[in-house]
């Protein structure tokens, strides 16, 4: 069976921003001599170090140290250990490599594909460096390897490595309407002024620009709202709402005719259970708003080591700062403060908060706000996490898209600062780049056409001008969707959290939403309504568990554990969300943590297993894939012919490894066992310190002593002595701290009962 790594190892592509492919000579040698004797890593799931068997040596790779992660290309270095039959003593070195990354956020794993070793340093064997590099290149697993996403992000956050590239968004921070309720309350959002439209065969009108079902009886001058398994009524939207059983008969007919049965404000409770609860105070807002639910009179408790008091009887992040006697509340990653719970509220930039906010203990319940405090390690890691793409492979012939415009023809709106336009009257973002160039996004996949009406095909590349769309545009979120390249049959794609509304602000923190209030599309006569992305009303907040990583979530499960004991919407329940049914940028998330799950497995492939299954089930696709790979190898061989030095290296590799393609014999098995014993003997020299071996940026190998001797560097004679290079050890201290943090986060994820993705407790 052809592995996912093999299909790209032969291609050996380093993909940079979806541009070009190129091939390294050493990879051609591997393509010419498949490693039949290479074995899978000995270490357990994401354990480090890892042992690999080459034809004449055993290679040990210690946990990589990330230098940069741009697009889907990771550049890193790693300490390695090589044991040869001729020399049972281990030889240490440092390798620098690049790899194409595939990210599966649901499992928190990054697959390293197309691993290319660029250079190496073996201080104890400088004259045999090329030979050791050949061993490394041969010994690396031909099917790629995986690494914990948490380990990578922690390493980069601590060392401040160059993270995945993503533009800092010039967001707006206008204060929304903040409602702090100490009695049970609900928030109903209307997207601007109410748009009343006639309903079929009834005299009732419906407000179409709201996710809630709101009807209006013109004759009686009365509104009806469906909420929590019952009807509520009022004479004005901002008036006093009361429960009622006296509704026009056509009201239930309208509700039944709607696709969802339409009670987005029931949460996870059954209608019968919801109807038994007292009706909360209903707040209707036609402007951006957020509801902060407090269970009765606020209860304050000191946060240790600070002058902050946390309000304990709310799920929201609400604190009182004794130093200035101001209340602070975190909403969608933004801080607002006021002298009292009734306001007035003003915006406070994340980088000018009182110093005590950065001193909140991470283990404290309010430690969840640290990603929203500029300069904290948590904020740095959140910025990196907010730019990591979820990736997938698209089958070109299977991925379909059809544009649909209300009224039949697109209504074009300008994209300020560019010559592009976007179609306002469609649920999917369609962008007009020129008269003969159109692009659209559907569930994380780019499509292109020469006409606004298609036919549409998966895009192999996206013009750079699209990534200049500013946050002021309602289609800004498409700048989070990328194309990284592809083959005859497949396109490699990915999307960052920008696509789901999470952006990096100039304060060095992550926020939800751009803060702009976009105009929705509302059909002039019919009930068609396409809502734009929103910033408030979602109850968006940071995830506090390791299951979801540092990302934004929604208090979608809060109805099941409301402090008042009933299914009251504690947050902004409106057209953007309801129950566990969350819509972001016209994408119904509904607890799906990967947008690509909305495609079937024969259309968008999310991991190696699915890819191999696809090839096995589609022989013609496999044949074409093999032809693509052979074509690329032939091209590289032509390039090698023009490079005598590289050609000599490839030929020498074949001479050094004549049995690389042969099946391992019993004698080889015995030799391998002997080498494994030699590795074990070598490990005695670094007993209990295997995780503390590092590759220095200076090309030396370092280890951390457990006997308070600090850092040690391997000398040319193979011995270890105390390191005195302060510049090198300073970076090593950061690498070690990042490794420890990554280990903690990875272990927390592995030990979680919800292992496998999803879940997590979200805080606002």
XYZ file of C-alpha atoms in Angstrom:
764
model
C 0.000 0.000 0.000
C 1.338 3.428 -0.892
C 1.720 5.611 2.151
C 0.798 9.265 2.370
C 4.429 10.140 3.072
C 5.706 8.122 0.122
C 3.552 10.022 -2.334
C 5.227 13.231 -1.190
C 8.671 11.834 -0.438
C 9.057 11.091 -4.120
C 7.802 14.549 -4.900
C 10.005 15.872 -2.095
C 8.262 19.183 -2.198
C 8.868 22.016 0.151
C 5.711 24.026 -0.292
C 6.005 27.670 0.586
C 2.796 29.674 0.529
C 1.363 27.471 -2.183
C 4.076 28.396 -4.660
C 6.641 25.996 -6.099
C 8.015 22.505 -5.638
C 11.666 21.611 -5.504
C 13.629 18.478 -4.824
C 16.786 17.882 -2.847
C 19.458 15.476 -4.182
C 19.530 13.434 -0.999
C 15.801 12.746 -1.287
C 16.276 11.421 -4.807
C 18.674 8.886 -3.384
C 15.952 7.753 -1.018
C 13.445 7.593 -3.866
C 15.826 5.481 -5.899
C 16.380 3.065 -3.040
C 13.223 2.483 -0.966
C 14.022 1.631 2.621
C 12.628 -1.857 2.891
C 14.397 -2.479 6.174
C 13.330 0.729 7.916
C 11.040 0.110 10.862
C 8.490 2.106 12.763
C 9.606 4.101 15.784
C 10.121 2.150 18.985
C 8.712 4.950 21.138
C 5.066 4.981 22.097
C 2.622 7.643 20.920
C 4.589 10.876 20.576
C 7.270 9.654 22.969
C 10.791 11.008 22.564
C 13.504 10.076 21.766
C 12.671 7.687 18.913
C 14.782 4.909 17.459
C 14.902 4.039 13.762
C 16.788 1.197 12.073
C 18.855 1.947 8.985
C 20.624 -0.736 6.945
C 23.909 -0.383 8.823
C 23.176 1.680 11.926
C 20.634 2.644 14.532
C 19.433 6.247 14.540
C 17.989 7.925 17.626
C 16.210 11.238 17.151
C 15.559 13.449 20.151
C 12.577 15.778 20.312
C 12.898 18.441 17.583
C 13.361 22.103 18.475
C 11.289 24.304 16.192
C 12.916 27.338 14.590
C 10.017 28.428 12.380
C 6.647 27.337 11.057
C 5.533 29.232 7.977
C 2.412 28.177 6.123
C 2.649 24.408 6.145
C 6.475 24.251 6.236
C 8.195 23.463 9.524
C 11.903 24.169 9.978
C 13.568 22.599 12.996
C 16.726 21.054 14.391
C 17.153 17.980 16.513
C 19.887 16.207 18.406
C 20.554 12.736 17.032
C 22.538 9.695 18.100
C 24.007 7.173 15.631
C 25.291 3.719 16.598
C 27.217 1.719 13.973
C 28.323 -1.928 14.167
C 31.915 -0.813 13.727
C 31.673 1.554 16.693
C 29.233 0.606 19.467
C 29.802 3.941 21.208
C 27.103 6.437 20.247
C 28.008 9.403 18.073
C 25.955 12.522 18.716
C 25.114 15.231 16.241
C 22.672 17.968 15.267
C 20.538 17.947 12.134
C 18.564 20.752 10.549
C 15.505 19.697 8.581
C 12.323 20.950 6.971
C 8.995 19.160 6.613
C 5.561 19.728 5.193
C 2.993 19.659 7.972
C -0.502 18.230 8.097
C -2.481 19.259 11.158
C -5.344 17.374 12.770
C -6.580 19.554 15.607
C -9.115 16.986 16.735
C -6.287 14.627 17.730
C -3.796 17.442 18.490
C -1.248 15.823 16.164
C 0.950 17.259 13.413
C 2.137 14.858 10.719
C 5.583 15.697 9.358
C 5.706 14.808 5.668
C 8.440 15.206 3.060
C 11.168 15.373 5.692
C 14.259 16.900 4.136
C 17.547 17.002 6.060
C 19.358 20.134 4.925
C 22.579 19.832 6.901
C 24.128 18.289 9.979
C 26.923 18.678 12.468
C 28.776 15.826 14.198
C 31.467 17.512 16.323
C 33.117 14.238 17.372
C 33.312 12.980 13.763
C 33.824 16.064 11.569
C 35.636 14.098 8.861
C 32.787 11.568 8.579
C 29.945 14.063 8.632
C 28.682 13.144 5.148
C 28.564 9.462 6.105
C 26.543 10.170 9.230
C 24.179 12.394 7.292
C 23.595 9.500 4.872
C 22.657 7.297 7.830
C 20.247 9.932 9.113
C 18.595 10.415 5.747
C 18.246 6.701 5.219
C 17.007 5.994 8.715
C 14.211 8.548 8.881
C 10.805 6.855 8.540
C 9.618 6.663 4.927
C 6.008 7.135 6.020
C 6.718 10.329 7.924
C 6.139 10.815 11.618
C 3.880 12.691 13.984
C 4.495 15.206 16.723
C 2.170 16.645 19.310
C 0.729 20.013 18.318
C 0.951 21.042 21.965
C 4.697 20.310 22.031
C 5.301 22.415 18.930
C 3.217 25.350 20.097
C 4.756 25.340 23.570
C 8.269 25.254 22.101
C 7.546 28.215 19.851
C 5.733 30.209 22.524
C 8.655 29.995 24.948
C 11.470 30.415 22.431
C 9.522 33.025 20.441
C 10.235 31.125 17.260
C 8.794 32.310 13.998
C 5.243 31.063 14.006
C 2.788 30.353 11.211
C 2.360 33.508 9.193
C -0.895 35.327 9.611
C -1.696 39.005 9.363
C -2.435 41.015 12.486
C -5.977 42.284 12.051
C -6.755 45.935 12.640
C -9.835 45.139 14.686
C -12.419 47.477 16.143
C -13.187 47.518 19.837
C -16.383 49.514 20.126
C -18.214 48.782 23.340
C -21.222 46.506 22.811
C -24.340 46.747 24.894
C -23.330 44.898 28.064
C -26.171 43.503 30.148
C -25.254 42.158 33.571
C -28.223 40.301 35.014
C -28.525 39.059 38.587
C -31.882 37.409 37.877
C -32.485 34.765 35.184
C -32.249 36.492 31.812
C -32.060 35.786 28.085
C -30.672 37.797 25.197
C -32.364 37.821 21.789
C -30.414 39.463 18.985
C -31.895 41.090 15.902
C -29.402 41.927 13.168
C -30.137 45.633 12.850
C -33.571 47.115 12.541
C -36.303 44.437 12.373
C -37.106 43.282 8.852
C -40.729 42.134 8.795
C -41.781 39.804 6.008
C -45.086 38.165 5.182
C -45.572 34.464 5.893
C -47.378 32.030 3.628
C -51.142 31.834 4.038
C -51.189 33.770 7.328
C -51.644 37.351 8.422
C -48.625 37.202 10.726
C -45.329 38.835 9.855
C -41.952 37.374 10.789
C -38.753 39.198 11.719
C -36.394 37.423 9.341
C -33.111 38.984 10.500
C -33.010 37.114 13.778
C -32.145 33.543 14.631
C -34.986 33.514 17.086
C -38.532 33.033 15.832
C -40.281 36.382 16.355
C -43.734 36.959 14.859
C -45.804 40.138 14.731
C -49.588 40.430 14.680
C -50.291 43.793 13.089
C -53.972 43.789 13.997
C -53.309 43.211 17.702
C -50.064 45.179 17.785
C -48.347 42.270 19.545
C -45.079 40.333 19.134
C -44.673 36.614 19.802
C -41.336 34.971 20.603
C -40.745 31.240 20.732
C -38.412 30.512 23.629
C -37.736 27.535 25.900
C -40.614 25.382 24.761
C -43.290 28.053 24.966
C -44.467 31.341 23.539
C -43.788 34.740 25.074
C -45.516 37.946 24.056
C -44.978 41.713 24.302
C -46.372 44.850 22.709
C -42.887 46.168 21.981
C -39.607 44.413 21.296
C -37.916 46.248 24.144
C -40.958 45.898 26.380
C -41.893 43.415 29.088
C -42.287 39.856 27.831
C -44.650 37.380 29.480
C -45.416 33.723 28.850
C -48.651 33.054 26.996
C -50.680 30.185 25.614
C -52.930 32.517 23.694
C -51.302 32.767 20.292
C -52.746 32.807 16.790
C -53.159 29.284 15.442
C -50.970 30.145 12.484
C -47.989 30.772 14.818
C -47.438 27.068 15.408
C -48.030 26.391 11.714
C -45.208 28.782 10.847
C -42.948 27.184 13.431
C -43.639 23.694 12.089
C -42.938 24.782 8.525
C -39.442 25.989 9.366
C -36.642 23.528 8.701
C -35.313 23.360 12.266
C -38.615 23.108 14.094
C -37.328 26.510 15.141
C -36.659 26.918 18.777
C -32.982 27.919 18.805
C -33.383 29.094 22.385
C -34.128 25.753 23.974
C -30.553 24.523 24.381
C -30.027 20.831 25.014
C -33.189 20.450 27.085
C -36.324 18.828 25.784
C -39.209 21.154 25.094
C -41.176 19.680 27.978
C -38.321 20.209 30.463
C -37.704 23.728 29.201
C -41.361 24.649 29.467
C -41.394 23.730 33.181
C -38.818 26.417 33.989
C -39.783 29.981 34.895
C -39.549 32.404 31.982
C -36.371 34.515 32.243
C -36.287 38.248 31.674
C -36.017 38.677 27.916
C -33.689 41.342 26.535
C -34.038 42.108 22.838
C -31.224 44.002 21.166
C -30.908 45.346 17.622
C -27.247 46.235 18.151
C -24.240 44.142 19.233
C -24.809 42.972 22.806
C -23.571 40.498 25.385
C -25.325 39.095 28.423
C -23.382 38.415 31.622
C -25.433 36.209 33.931
C -24.702 36.413 37.659
C -26.531 34.133 40.060
C -28.008 36.674 42.414
C -25.946 39.319 44.192
C -22.281 39.149 43.107
C -20.057 37.117 45.402
C -16.432 38.269 45.529
C -13.334 36.262 46.358
C -9.688 37.412 46.346
C -7.348 36.115 43.647
C -4.117 35.162 45.491
C -1.122 37.413 44.927
C -3.181 40.224 43.412
C -5.528 43.061 44.340
C -8.183 41.484 42.179
C -11.468 40.032 43.365
C -13.242 37.512 41.162
C -17.011 37.250 40.977
C -17.493 33.590 41.783
C -21.176 33.195 40.966
C -20.909 33.707 37.215
C -19.526 31.678 34.334
C -18.149 34.861 32.804
C -14.769 36.434 33.531
C -15.827 39.296 35.766
C -13.386 40.788 38.287
C -13.074 43.829 40.516
C -9.724 45.610 40.696
C -9.310 47.124 44.169
C -6.491 49.373 42.942
C -8.851 51.489 40.821
C -12.224 50.211 42.106
C -13.264 49.235 38.570
C -15.032 46.123 37.370
C -13.429 44.386 34.378
C -15.194 41.909 32.112
C -13.733 39.861 29.261
C -15.928 39.546 26.172
C -14.755 37.986 22.912
C -11.138 38.431 23.996
C -11.619 42.139 24.730
C -11.592 43.831 28.124
C -14.135 46.397 29.225
C -14.252 48.225 32.540
C -16.817 50.222 34.454
C -17.309 51.700 37.928
C -20.199 49.367 38.622
C -22.126 46.482 37.124
C -24.413 48.954 35.377
C -21.487 50.694 33.681
C -20.828 52.885 31.844
C -18.343 50.550 30.183
C -15.235 51.536 28.262
C -12.753 49.464 26.287
C -9.382 48.673 27.892
C -6.621 47.488 25.544
C -5.147 44.105 26.470
C -1.654 45.613 26.654
C -2.523 48.357 29.173
C -4.296 46.265 31.786
C -3.302 46.705 35.434
C -0.162 44.608 36.172
C -2.059 42.302 38.522
C -3.872 40.697 35.597
C -0.634 39.078 34.472
C -0.104 37.800 38.029
C -3.298 35.730 38.128
C -2.184 32.157 38.926
C -2.591 29.899 35.932
C -4.247 27.224 38.067
C -6.849 29.683 39.381
C -10.312 29.518 37.794
C -9.680 32.986 36.388
C -6.353 31.810 34.981
C -8.344 31.202 31.801
C -8.055 34.924 31.033
C -4.256 34.879 30.745
C -4.342 34.401 26.944
C -6.122 37.771 26.863
C -3.380 39.526 28.845
C -0.635 40.830 26.571
C 2.871 39.546 27.187
C 1.949 36.408 29.105
C 3.222 33.028 27.892
C -0.395 31.998 27.453
C -1.037 34.974 25.161
C 2.012 34.116 23.054
C 0.921 30.520 22.724
C -2.619 31.588 21.852
C -1.278 33.774 19.036
C 0.609 30.798 17.615
C -2.396 28.499 18.002
C -4.612 31.036 16.248
C -2.444 30.770 13.127
C -2.054 26.987 12.892
C -4.039 25.581 9.962
C -6.277 22.550 9.952
C -5.229 20.744 6.777
C -6.754 18.251 4.350
C -6.396 16.772 0.851
C -9.115 17.476 -1.718
C -9.978 15.039 -4.505
C -10.326 17.348 -7.493
C -12.890 15.325 -9.381
C -15.142 14.879 -6.352
C -15.244 18.355 -4.809
C -18.215 20.256 -6.189
C -19.553 23.756 -5.670
C -22.506 25.585 -7.162
C -23.045 29.279 -6.637
C -26.531 30.324 -5.607
C -27.644 33.960 -5.781
C -30.901 35.197 -4.362
C -32.827 36.636 -7.263
C -30.722 34.748 -9.799
C -27.920 37.273 -10.378
C -25.116 38.371 -8.058
C -25.368 41.720 -6.342
C -21.809 42.981 -6.099
C -20.484 44.981 -3.184
C -17.075 46.688 -3.002
C -14.135 45.389 -1.006
C -12.654 48.629 0.257
C -9.036 49.279 -0.579
C -9.039 46.794 -3.463
C -10.448 46.469 -6.966
C -12.254 43.265 -5.972
C -15.953 42.822 -5.267
C -17.976 40.283 -3.322
C -21.448 38.901 -3.938
C -23.765 40.006 -1.135
C -26.776 37.885 -2.035
C -25.292 34.421 -1.551
C -24.698 32.287 1.533
C -21.183 31.367 0.329
C -18.422 33.943 -0.162
C -17.957 34.607 -3.885
C -15.252 37.091 -4.872
C -14.826 38.776 -8.220
C -11.112 39.339 -8.835
C -11.592 40.391 -12.458
C -14.135 40.002 -15.250
C -12.767 36.531 -15.986
C -11.586 35.432 -12.544
C -13.879 34.413 -9.711
C -13.127 32.598 -6.459
C -15.411 31.071 -3.844
C -14.981 29.209 -0.556
C -17.116 26.288 0.511
C -16.381 24.529 3.806
C -12.682 25.382 3.818
C -12.015 24.673 0.123
C -11.272 27.290 -2.551
C -13.007 27.018 -5.929
C -12.384 29.036 -9.078
C -14.297 29.860 -12.250
C -14.202 32.245 -15.195
C -17.827 33.226 -14.564
C -19.816 34.035 -11.445
C -22.102 31.159 -12.406
C -19.350 28.581 -12.882
C -18.600 25.895 -13.690
C -16.510 25.828 -10.534
C -13.427 23.674 -9.931
C -11.119 23.314 -6.907
C -8.447 26.012 -7.066
C -4.811 24.954 -7.309
C -3.701 28.428 -6.288
C -5.258 31.610 -4.960
C -4.181 35.077 -6.104
C -2.283 36.974 -3.418
C -4.583 39.963 -3.777
C -7.318 38.019 -1.998
C -5.195 38.022 1.145
C -5.278 41.823 1.140
C -8.996 41.844 1.954
C -9.246 44.081 5.043
C -11.073 43.274 8.285
C -13.609 45.960 7.396
C -14.977 43.635 4.718
C -17.602 41.038 5.647
C -15.669 38.418 3.630
C -12.394 39.012 5.488
C -12.676 35.556 7.026
C -11.833 33.869 3.691
C -8.228 35.049 4.175
C -7.924 32.167 6.630
C -8.351 29.563 3.859
C -5.246 28.480 1.938
C -4.071 26.252 -0.895
C -0.641 24.681 -0.395
C -0.207 22.908 -3.745
C -1.218 19.558 -5.169
C -0.880 16.901 -7.874
C -2.928 15.831 -10.884
C -5.753 14.481 -8.727
C -5.323 16.180 -5.361
C -5.156 19.660 -3.836
C -3.589 20.295 -0.424
C -5.622 22.825 1.540
C -6.004 24.211 5.028
C -7.746 26.880 7.069
C -6.643 28.818 10.115
C -8.960 29.961 12.925
C -9.413 33.242 11.006
C -11.934 31.339 8.894
C -13.930 30.669 12.050
C -13.705 34.244 13.325
C -10.612 34.150 15.548
C -8.033 36.828 14.750
C -4.785 38.197 16.169
C -5.128 41.777 17.384
C -2.377 44.440 17.449
C -2.181 43.970 21.224
C -0.504 40.578 20.723
C -3.589 38.719 21.878
C -6.297 36.684 20.203
C -9.822 38.028 19.917
C -13.025 36.693 18.441
C -14.484 38.728 15.621
C -13.155 41.835 13.916
C -15.420 44.169 15.881
C -16.925 45.571 12.691
C -20.701 45.622 12.369
C -21.402 44.356 8.864
C -24.626 44.834 6.968
C -26.574 41.613 6.406
C -28.237 40.693 3.158
C -32.012 40.848 3.516
C -34.111 40.224 0.435
C -36.389 43.157 -0.346
C -39.577 41.059 -0.405
C -38.896 37.433 0.525
C -37.690 35.993 3.842
C -34.149 35.344 2.556
C -31.553 36.547 5.056
C -27.804 35.951 4.978
C -26.178 37.028 8.249
C -22.615 38.374 8.208
C -19.922 37.426 10.761
C -20.541 38.808 14.250
C -18.289 39.631 17.190
C -20.672 39.711 20.132
C -23.651 37.711 21.252
C -21.856 34.378 20.852
C -20.516 34.146 24.376
C -17.154 33.477 22.738
C -14.287 32.690 25.077
C -11.103 30.783 25.653
C -11.030 27.040 26.213
C -9.580 26.162 29.598
C -8.802 22.488 28.993
C -5.989 20.836 27.075
C -8.501 18.964 24.947
C -9.243 21.927 22.728
C -5.935 23.718 23.104
C -5.783 27.475 23.273
C -8.662 28.545 21.092
C -11.991 30.269 21.213
C -15.102 28.342 22.009
C -18.674 29.006 22.919
C -20.558 28.364 26.109
C -22.835 26.157 24.108
C -23.354 23.668 26.895
C -24.100 26.228 29.548
C -27.846 25.686 29.317
C -27.366 22.249 30.810
C -25.607 23.566 33.886
C -27.079 26.967 34.457
C -26.557 28.258 38.017
C -30.280 28.858 38.398
C -31.050 25.227 37.715
C -32.936 25.926 34.513
C -32.081 26.080 30.828
C -31.637 29.834 30.690
C -29.428 31.305 27.991
C -26.595 32.732 30.075
C -25.053 34.367 27.119
C -25.985 36.053 23.856
C -28.417 33.668 22.246
C -29.509 35.099 18.965
C -29.105 34.760 15.250
C -25.523 33.626 15.665
C -26.104 30.778 18.056
C -28.708 28.793 19.896
C -28.505 25.713 22.056
C -25.555 23.668 20.852
C -26.220 24.836 17.310
C -23.577 27.438 16.496
C -23.253 29.238 13.198
C -20.031 31.037 12.338
C -19.625 32.860 9.042
C -22.613 30.932 7.666
C -21.022 27.641 8.754
C -23.115 25.544 11.117
C -20.446 24.194 13.462
C -22.765 22.181 15.719
C -19.925 20.713 17.805
C -17.920 19.716 14.696
C -14.319 20.658 15.427
C -13.124 20.272 11.836
C -14.943 21.976 8.973
C -13.603 19.345 6.588
C -15.793 16.788 8.352
C -18.651 18.344 6.401
C -17.247 16.730 3.262
C -17.433 12.982 2.731
C -14.223 10.950 2.904
C -14.104 10.419 -0.852
C -14.053 14.168 -1.430
C -11.890 15.693 1.289
C -9.330 13.442 2.947
C -8.292 14.424 6.447
C -5.506 11.974 7.329
C -3.133 9.299 6.006
C -5.480 6.420 6.764
C -8.266 7.981 4.729
C -5.847 8.698 1.876
C -4.545 5.145 1.702
C -8.093 3.815 1.848
C -9.054 6.121 -1.004
C -6.178 4.903 -3.191
C -7.002 1.265 -2.470
C -10.614 1.856 -3.468
C -9.767 3.888 -6.586
C -7.167 2.016 -8.730
C -7.199 4.625 -11.506
C -6.421 7.404 -9.025
C -3.578 5.322 -7.627
C -2.173 4.731 -11.109
C -2.270 8.451 -11.871
C -0.668 9.220 -8.551
C 2.141 6.751 -9.309
C 2.632 8.393 -12.709
C 2.866 11.801 -11.035
C 5.487 10.523 -8.650
C 7.522 8.839 -11.400
C 7.339 11.989 -13.506
C 8.753 14.066 -10.685
C 11.560 11.581 -10.028
C 12.524 11.672 -13.721
C 12.631 15.453 -13.597
C 14.884 15.340 -10.567
C 17.184 12.852 -12.245
C 17.498 15.280 -15.156
C 18.362 18.001 -12.681
C 20.912 15.718 -11.040
C 22.580 15.140 -14.375
C 23.343 18.841 -14.434
C 24.882 18.650 -10.945
C 27.874 16.258 -10.868
C 28.489 16.785 -7.161
C 24.917 15.858 -6.227
C 25.006 12.931 -8.635
C 28.176 11.640 -7.011
C 26.509 11.796 -3.604
C 23.533 9.800 -4.863
C 25.791 7.194 -6.419
C 27.865 6.961 -3.252
C 24.681 6.440 -1.249
C 23.817 3.456 -3.432
C 27.313 2.061 -3.030
C 27.184 2.478 0.735
C 23.790 0.750 0.986
C 23.696 -2.065 -1.598
C 21.128 -4.016 0.420
C 18.768 -1.121 1.027
C 15.999 -2.739 -1.040
C 16.617 -6.282 0.111
C 14.422 -8.007 2.618
C 16.129 -8.314 5.999
C 17.727 -11.741 6.493
C 18.164 -13.572 9.774
C 21.723 -12.304 9.930
C 20.471 -8.730 9.518
C 17.966 -9.291 12.319
C 20.771 -10.449 14.582
C 22.858 -7.433 13.630
C 19.921 -5.169 14.355
C 19.477 -6.731 17.787
C 23.169 -6.185 18.461
C 22.861 -2.543 17.436
C 19.828 -2.107 19.678
C 21.879 -3.440 22.573
C 24.607 -0.957 21.677
C 22.028 1.810 21.759
C 20.940 0.651 25.208
C 24.580 0.676 26.316
C 24.972 4.162 24.926
C 21.865 5.243 26.762
C 23.567 4.376 30.044
C 25.677 7.460 29.478
C 22.570 9.651 29.457
C 20.431 7.635 31.836
C 17.366 9.528 33.074
C 18.323 12.422 30.814
C 17.172 11.216 27.406
C 14.631 14.008 27.156
C 17.284 16.570 28.078
C 19.508 16.181 25.005
C 19.349 19.160 22.658
C 20.832 20.402 19.424
C 22.380 23.808 19.807
C 22.076 26.464 17.139
C 25.888 26.457 17.086
C 25.952 22.833 15.884
C 27.006 21.336 19.227
C 25.089 18.770 21.253
C 24.098 19.674 24.795
C 22.521 17.871 27.683
C 21.112 19.077 30.944
C 22.779 17.672 34.019
C 20.611 16.428 36.868
C 23.297 17.053 39.491
C 23.105 20.854 39.484
C 26.015 21.110 37.061
C 23.878 22.931 34.516
C 24.449 22.427 30.807
C 27.093 20.095 29.406
C 28.455 20.068 25.854
C 29.888 17.060 24.107
C 33.553 17.552 23.269
C 35.267 16.362 20.059
C 36.686 13.384 21.961
C 33.182 12.234 22.922
C 33.318 13.297 26.572
C 30.956 15.762 28.217
C 32.057 18.931 29.995
C 30.342 21.946 31.442
C 29.179 24.427 28.816
C 30.355 28.008 29.158
C 28.657 29.519 26.104
C 26.097 31.777 27.755
C 24.394 32.734 24.458
C 23.884 29.091 23.489
C 22.728 27.981 26.936
C 20.278 30.867 27.195
C 18.449 29.586 24.121
C 18.746 26.037 25.460
C 17.071 27.149 28.687
C 14.133 28.343 26.580
C 14.093 25.107 24.586
C 14.020 23.119 27.804
C 11.249 25.234 29.296
C 9.213 24.842 26.103
C 9.787 21.093 26.134
C 8.613 20.813 29.739
C 5.531 22.917 29.037
C 4.755 20.871 25.933
C 5.161 17.620 27.860
C 2.729 18.847 30.503
C 0.141 19.879 27.951
C 0.537 16.703 25.919
C 0.220 14.497 29.004
C -2.837 16.430 30.164
C -4.421 15.792 26.784
C -3.516 12.093 26.780
C -4.891 11.560 30.279
C -8.157 13.314 29.608
C -11.266 11.115 29.585
C -12.337 12.988 26.447
C -9.253 11.978 24.472
C -9.969 12.210 20.805
C -11.041 15.813 20.445
C -14.031 17.942 21.164
C -15.411 18.837 24.526
C -13.617 21.132 26.899
C -15.040 23.822 29.125
C -15.222 27.197 27.493
C -15.015 30.454 29.317
C -16.044 33.790 28.017
